[in-house]
PDB file of C-alpha atoms and ligand atoms in Angstrom:
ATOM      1  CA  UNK A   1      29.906   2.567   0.464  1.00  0.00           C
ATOM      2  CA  UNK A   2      27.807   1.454   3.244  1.00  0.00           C
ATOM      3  CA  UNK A   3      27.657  -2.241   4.620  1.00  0.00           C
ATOM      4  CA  UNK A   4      25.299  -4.846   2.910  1.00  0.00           C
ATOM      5  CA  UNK A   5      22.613  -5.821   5.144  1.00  0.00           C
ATOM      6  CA  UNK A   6      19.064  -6.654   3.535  1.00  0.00           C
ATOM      7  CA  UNK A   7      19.702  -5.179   0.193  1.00  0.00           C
ATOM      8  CA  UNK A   8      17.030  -3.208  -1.187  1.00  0.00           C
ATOM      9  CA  UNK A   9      17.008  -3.709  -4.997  1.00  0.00           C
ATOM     10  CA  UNK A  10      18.650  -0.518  -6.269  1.00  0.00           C
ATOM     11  CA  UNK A  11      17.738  -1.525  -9.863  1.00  0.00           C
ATOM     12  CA  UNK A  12      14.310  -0.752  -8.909  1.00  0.00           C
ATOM     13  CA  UNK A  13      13.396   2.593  -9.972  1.00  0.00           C
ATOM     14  CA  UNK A  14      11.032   2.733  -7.123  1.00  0.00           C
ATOM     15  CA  UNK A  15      13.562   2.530  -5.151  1.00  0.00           C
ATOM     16  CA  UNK A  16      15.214   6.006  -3.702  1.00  0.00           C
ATOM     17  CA  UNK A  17      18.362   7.230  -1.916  1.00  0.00           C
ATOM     18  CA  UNK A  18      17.807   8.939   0.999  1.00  0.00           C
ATOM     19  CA  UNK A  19      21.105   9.396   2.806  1.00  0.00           C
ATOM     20  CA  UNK A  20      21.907  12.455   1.531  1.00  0.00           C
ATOM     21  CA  UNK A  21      19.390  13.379   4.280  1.00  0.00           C
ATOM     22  CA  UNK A  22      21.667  12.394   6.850  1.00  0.00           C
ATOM     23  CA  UNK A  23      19.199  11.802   9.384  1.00  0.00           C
ATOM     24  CA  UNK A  24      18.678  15.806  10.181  1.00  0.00           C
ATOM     25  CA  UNK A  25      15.631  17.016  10.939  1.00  0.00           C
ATOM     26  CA  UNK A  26      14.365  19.044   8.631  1.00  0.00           C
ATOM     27  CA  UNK A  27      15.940  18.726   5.803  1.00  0.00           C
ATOM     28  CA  UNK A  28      13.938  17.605   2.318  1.00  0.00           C
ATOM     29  CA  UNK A  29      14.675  16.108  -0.774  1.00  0.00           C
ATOM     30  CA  UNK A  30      12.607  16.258  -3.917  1.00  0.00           C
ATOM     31  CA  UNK A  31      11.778  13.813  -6.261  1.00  0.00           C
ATOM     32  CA  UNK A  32       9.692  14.966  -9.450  1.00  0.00           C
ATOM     33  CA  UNK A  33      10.590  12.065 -11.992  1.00  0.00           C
ATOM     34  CA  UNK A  34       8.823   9.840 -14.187  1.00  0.00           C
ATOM     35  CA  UNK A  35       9.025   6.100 -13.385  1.00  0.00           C
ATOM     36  CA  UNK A  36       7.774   2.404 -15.486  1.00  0.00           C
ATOM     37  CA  UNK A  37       4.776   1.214 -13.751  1.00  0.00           C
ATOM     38  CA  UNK A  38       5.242  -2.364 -11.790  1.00  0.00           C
ATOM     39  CA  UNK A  39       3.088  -5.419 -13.028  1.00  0.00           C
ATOM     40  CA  UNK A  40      -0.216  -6.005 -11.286  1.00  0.00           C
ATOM     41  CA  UNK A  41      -1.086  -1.946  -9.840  1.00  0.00           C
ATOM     42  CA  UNK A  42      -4.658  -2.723 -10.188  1.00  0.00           C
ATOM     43  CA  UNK A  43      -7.272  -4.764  -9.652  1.00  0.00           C
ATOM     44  CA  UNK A  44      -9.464  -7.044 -12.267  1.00  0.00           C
ATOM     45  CA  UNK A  45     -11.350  -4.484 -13.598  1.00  0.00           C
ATOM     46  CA  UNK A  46      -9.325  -1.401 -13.822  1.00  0.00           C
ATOM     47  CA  UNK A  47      -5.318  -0.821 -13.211  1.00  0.00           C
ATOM     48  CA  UNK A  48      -2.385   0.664 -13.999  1.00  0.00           C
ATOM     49  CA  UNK A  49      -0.543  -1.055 -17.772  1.00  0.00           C
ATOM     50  CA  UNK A  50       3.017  -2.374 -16.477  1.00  0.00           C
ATOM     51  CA  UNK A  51       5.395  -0.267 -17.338  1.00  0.00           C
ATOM     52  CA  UNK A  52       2.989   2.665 -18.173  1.00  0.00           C
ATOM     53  CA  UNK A  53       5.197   6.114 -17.050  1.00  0.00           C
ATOM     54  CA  UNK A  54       3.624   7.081 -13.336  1.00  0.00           C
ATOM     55  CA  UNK A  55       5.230  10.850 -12.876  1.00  0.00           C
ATOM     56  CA  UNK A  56       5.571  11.006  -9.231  1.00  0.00           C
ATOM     57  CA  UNK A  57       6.334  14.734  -7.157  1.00  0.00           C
ATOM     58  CA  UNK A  58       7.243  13.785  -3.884  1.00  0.00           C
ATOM     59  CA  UNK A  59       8.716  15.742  -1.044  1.00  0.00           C
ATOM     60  CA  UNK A  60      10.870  13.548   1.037  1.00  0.00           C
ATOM     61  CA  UNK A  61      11.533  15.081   4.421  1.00  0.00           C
ATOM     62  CA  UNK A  62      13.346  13.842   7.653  1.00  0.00           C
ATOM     63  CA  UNK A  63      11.647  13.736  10.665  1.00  0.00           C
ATOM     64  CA  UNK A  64      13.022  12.692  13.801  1.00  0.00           C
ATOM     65  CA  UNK A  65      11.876   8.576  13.707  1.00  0.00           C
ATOM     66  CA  UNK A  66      12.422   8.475  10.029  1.00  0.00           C
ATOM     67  CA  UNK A  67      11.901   9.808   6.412  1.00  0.00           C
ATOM     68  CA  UNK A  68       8.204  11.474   5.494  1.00  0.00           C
ATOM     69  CA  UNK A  69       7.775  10.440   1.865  1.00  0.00           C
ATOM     70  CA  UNK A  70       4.612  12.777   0.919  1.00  0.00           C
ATOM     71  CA  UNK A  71       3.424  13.699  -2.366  1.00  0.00           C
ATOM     72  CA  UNK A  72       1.040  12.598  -5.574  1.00  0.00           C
ATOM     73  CA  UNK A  73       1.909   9.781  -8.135  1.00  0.00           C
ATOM     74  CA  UNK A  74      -0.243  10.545 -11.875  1.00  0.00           C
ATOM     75  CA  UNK A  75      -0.629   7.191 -13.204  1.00  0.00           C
ATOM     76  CA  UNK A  76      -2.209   5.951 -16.698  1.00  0.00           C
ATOM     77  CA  UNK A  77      -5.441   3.745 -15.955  1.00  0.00           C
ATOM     78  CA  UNK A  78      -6.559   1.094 -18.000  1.00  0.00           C
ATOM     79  CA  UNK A  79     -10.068  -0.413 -17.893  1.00  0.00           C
ATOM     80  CA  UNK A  80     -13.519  -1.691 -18.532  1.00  0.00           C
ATOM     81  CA  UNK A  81     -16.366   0.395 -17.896  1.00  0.00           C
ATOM     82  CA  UNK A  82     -19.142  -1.363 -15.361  1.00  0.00           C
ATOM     83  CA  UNK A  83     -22.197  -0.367 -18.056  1.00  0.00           C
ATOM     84  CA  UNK A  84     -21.063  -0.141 -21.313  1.00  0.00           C
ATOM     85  CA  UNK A  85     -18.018  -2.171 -21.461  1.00  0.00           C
ATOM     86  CA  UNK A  86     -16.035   0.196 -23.327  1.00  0.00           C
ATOM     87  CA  UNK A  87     -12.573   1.188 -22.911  1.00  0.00           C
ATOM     88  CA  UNK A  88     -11.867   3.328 -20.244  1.00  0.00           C
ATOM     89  CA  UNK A  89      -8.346   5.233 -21.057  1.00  0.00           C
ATOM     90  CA  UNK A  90      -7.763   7.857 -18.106  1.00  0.00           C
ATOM     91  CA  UNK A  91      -4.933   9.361 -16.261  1.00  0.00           C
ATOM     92  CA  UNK A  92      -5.183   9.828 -12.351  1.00  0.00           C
ATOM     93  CA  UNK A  93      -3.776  11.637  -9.522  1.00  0.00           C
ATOM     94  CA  UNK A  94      -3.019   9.649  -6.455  1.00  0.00           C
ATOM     95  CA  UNK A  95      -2.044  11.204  -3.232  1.00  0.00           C
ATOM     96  CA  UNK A  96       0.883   9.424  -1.302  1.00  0.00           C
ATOM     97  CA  UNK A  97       2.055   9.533   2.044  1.00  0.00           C
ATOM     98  CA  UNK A  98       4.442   7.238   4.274  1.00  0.00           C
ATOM     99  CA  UNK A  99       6.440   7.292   7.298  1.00  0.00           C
ATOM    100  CA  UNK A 100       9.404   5.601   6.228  1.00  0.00           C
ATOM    101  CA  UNK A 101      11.040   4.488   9.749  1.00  0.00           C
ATOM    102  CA  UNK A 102      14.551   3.879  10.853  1.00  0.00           C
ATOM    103  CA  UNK A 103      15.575   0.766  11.833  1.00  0.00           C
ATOM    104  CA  UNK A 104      16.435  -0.087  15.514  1.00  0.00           C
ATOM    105  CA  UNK A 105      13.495  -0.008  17.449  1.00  0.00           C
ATOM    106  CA  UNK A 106      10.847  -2.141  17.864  1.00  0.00           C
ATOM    107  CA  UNK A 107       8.616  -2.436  14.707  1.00  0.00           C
ATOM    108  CA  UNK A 108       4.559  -2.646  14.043  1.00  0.00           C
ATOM    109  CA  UNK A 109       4.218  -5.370  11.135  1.00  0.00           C
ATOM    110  CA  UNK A 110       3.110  -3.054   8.677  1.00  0.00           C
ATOM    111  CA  UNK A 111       5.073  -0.160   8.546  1.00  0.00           C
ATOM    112  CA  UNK A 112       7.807   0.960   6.162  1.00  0.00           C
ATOM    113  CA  UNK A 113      11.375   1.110   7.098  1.00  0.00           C
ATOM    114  CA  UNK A 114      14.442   3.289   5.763  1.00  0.00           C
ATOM    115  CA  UNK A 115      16.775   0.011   4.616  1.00  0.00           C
ATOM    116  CA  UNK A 116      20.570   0.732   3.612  1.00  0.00           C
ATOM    117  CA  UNK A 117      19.625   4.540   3.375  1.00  0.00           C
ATOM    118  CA  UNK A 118      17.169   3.862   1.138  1.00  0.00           C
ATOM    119  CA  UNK A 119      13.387   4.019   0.948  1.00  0.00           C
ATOM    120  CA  UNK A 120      11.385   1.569  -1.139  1.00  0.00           C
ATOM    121  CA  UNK A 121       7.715   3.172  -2.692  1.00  0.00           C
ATOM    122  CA  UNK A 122       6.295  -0.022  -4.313  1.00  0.00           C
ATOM    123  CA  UNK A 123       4.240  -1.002  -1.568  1.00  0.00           C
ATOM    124  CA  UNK A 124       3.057   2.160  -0.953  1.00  0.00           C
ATOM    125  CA  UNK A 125       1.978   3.381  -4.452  1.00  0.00           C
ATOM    126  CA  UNK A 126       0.641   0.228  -4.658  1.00  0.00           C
ATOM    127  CA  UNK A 127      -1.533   1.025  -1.210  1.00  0.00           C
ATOM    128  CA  UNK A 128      -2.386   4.297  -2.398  1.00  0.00           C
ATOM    129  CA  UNK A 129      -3.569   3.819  -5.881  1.00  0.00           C
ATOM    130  CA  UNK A 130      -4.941   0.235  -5.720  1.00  0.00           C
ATOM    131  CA  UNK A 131      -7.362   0.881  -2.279  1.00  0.00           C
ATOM    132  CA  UNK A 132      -8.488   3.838  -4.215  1.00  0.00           C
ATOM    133  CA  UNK A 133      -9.758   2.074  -7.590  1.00  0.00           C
ATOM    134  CA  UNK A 134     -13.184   1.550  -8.467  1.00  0.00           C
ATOM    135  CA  UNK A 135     -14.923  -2.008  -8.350  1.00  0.00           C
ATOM    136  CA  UNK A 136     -17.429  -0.753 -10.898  1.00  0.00           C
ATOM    137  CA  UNK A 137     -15.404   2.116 -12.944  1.00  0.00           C
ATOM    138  CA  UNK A 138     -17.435   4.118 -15.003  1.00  0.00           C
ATOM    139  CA  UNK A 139     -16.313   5.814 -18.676  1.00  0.00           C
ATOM    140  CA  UNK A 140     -18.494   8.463 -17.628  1.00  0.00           C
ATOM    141  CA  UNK A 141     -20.672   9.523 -14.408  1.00  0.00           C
ATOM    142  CA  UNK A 142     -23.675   9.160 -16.690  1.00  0.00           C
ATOM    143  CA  UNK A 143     -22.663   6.704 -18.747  1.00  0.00           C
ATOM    144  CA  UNK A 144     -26.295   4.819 -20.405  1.00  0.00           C
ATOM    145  CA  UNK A 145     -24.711   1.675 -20.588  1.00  0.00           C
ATOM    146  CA  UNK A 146     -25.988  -1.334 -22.725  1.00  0.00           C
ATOM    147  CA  UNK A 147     -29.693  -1.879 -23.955  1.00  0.00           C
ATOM    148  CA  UNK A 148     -31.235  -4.638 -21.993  1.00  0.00           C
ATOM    149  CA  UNK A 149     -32.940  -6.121 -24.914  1.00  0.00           C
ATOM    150  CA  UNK A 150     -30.612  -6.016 -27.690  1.00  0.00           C
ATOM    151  CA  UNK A 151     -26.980  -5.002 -26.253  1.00  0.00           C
ATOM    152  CA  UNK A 152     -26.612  -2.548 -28.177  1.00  0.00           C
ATOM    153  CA  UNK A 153     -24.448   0.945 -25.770  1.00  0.00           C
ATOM    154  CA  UNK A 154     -27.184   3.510 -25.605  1.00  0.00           C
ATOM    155  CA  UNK A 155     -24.142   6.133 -25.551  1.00  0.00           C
ATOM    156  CA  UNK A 156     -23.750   5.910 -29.362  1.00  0.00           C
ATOM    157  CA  UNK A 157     -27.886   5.856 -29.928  1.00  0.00           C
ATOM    158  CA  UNK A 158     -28.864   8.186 -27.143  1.00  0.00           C
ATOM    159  CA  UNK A 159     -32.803   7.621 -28.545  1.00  0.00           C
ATOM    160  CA  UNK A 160     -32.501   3.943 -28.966  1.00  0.00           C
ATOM    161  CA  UNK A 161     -35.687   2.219 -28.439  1.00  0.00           C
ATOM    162  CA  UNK A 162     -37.683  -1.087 -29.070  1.00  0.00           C
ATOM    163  CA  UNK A 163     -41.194   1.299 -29.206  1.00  0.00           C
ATOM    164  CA  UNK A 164     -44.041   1.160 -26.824  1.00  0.00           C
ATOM    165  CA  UNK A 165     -44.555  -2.330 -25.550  1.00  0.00           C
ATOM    166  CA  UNK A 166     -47.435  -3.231 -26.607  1.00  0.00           C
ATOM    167  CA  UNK A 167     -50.647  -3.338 -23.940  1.00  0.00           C
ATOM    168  CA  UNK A 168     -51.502  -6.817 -22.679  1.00  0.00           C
ATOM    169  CA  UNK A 169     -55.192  -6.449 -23.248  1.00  0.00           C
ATOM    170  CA  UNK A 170     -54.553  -5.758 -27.032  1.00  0.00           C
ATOM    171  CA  UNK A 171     -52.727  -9.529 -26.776  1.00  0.00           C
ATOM    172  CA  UNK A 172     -56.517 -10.406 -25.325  1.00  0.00           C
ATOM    173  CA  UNK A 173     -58.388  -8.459 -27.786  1.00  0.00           C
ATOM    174  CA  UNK A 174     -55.824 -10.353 -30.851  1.00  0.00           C
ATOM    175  CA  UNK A 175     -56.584 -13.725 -29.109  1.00  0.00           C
ATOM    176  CA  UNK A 176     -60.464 -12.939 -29.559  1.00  0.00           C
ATOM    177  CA  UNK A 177     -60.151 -11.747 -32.945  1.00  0.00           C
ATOM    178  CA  UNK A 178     -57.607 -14.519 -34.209  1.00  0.00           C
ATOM    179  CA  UNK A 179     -58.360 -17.999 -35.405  1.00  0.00           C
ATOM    180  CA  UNK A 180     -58.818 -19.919 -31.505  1.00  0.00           C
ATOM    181  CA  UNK A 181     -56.775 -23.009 -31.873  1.00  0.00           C
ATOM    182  CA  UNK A 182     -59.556 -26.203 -31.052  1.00  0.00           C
TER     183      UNK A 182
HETATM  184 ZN1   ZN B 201     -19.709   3.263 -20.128  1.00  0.00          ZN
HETATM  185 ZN1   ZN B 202     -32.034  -2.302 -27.877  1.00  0.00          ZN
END
């Protein structure tokens, strides 16, 4: 049992034991499990569904200042394509890495810290798979998107057309043809 300082929350499956570690060099620990996604990975237009599995395969490995937490995390993406509007239903691989520091010397704001012999990966998948997210995601590269003049998504009607416009001076020659209003 160690002491209770600032208690990580062990209920929190992000949340991972590293003292087996024991603060040598060297050594590694593996973590290849599937986890529930946390509420709001994502931004407006595309994200991760809370509790959606994220499979994470991480190496964790000590290193003399702390615990190297490297690895990918495949997450489930849920979205709204830019042009079409569709669903977008996709599964990604996001590449994580963190230096997980120990305590006791003096700290940068932003940087991760090993707390009670454990390491805490919210913040960090959260860096690494929200920073990487489209602000216009796409349900495909070449996606045709919606019709201008009718709405209608050009990916189901490939051909879909309104036919030629019709030339302007043909609007002249119908005005000289037509009953002038007087
Ligand atoms: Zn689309
Ligand atoms: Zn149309």
């Amino acid at each position: 049992m160690s002491p209770v300082h600032s208690q990580p929350d062990r209920r929190s499956p992000l949340v991972f034991e590293v003292h087996e570690l024991g603060r040598r060099a060297g050594a590694c620990k593996r973590i290849d499990t599937t986890v529930p996604a946390p509420a709001d990975l994502g931004i407006e237009v595309i994200g991760v569904p809370q509790d959606s599995d994220i499979e994470l395969d991480l190496m964790l490995q000590s290193v003399s200042e702390g615990v190297l937490a490297s690895g990918t995390a495949t997450v489930q993406l849920h979205g709204q394509c830019a042009r079409c509007l569709d669903d977008i239903e996709d599964e990604e691989t996001f590449d994580v890495q963190e230096l997980f520091f120990y305590p006791g010397r003096e700290m940068e704001e932003d940087e991760s810290l090993v707390i009670d012999e454990t390491i805490d990966l919210e913040e960090v998948l959260r860096d690494a798979v929200v920073l990487e997210l489209p602000f216009t995601p796409l349900c495909s590269q070449d996606c045709l998107g919606l019709c201008p003049e009718c709405g209608v998504n050009r990916n189901l009607d490939p051909d879909h057309g309104h036919g030629e416009k019709i030339d302007p001076r043909w609007d002249k020659l119908s005005e000289l043809t037509g009953d002038t209003p007087n």
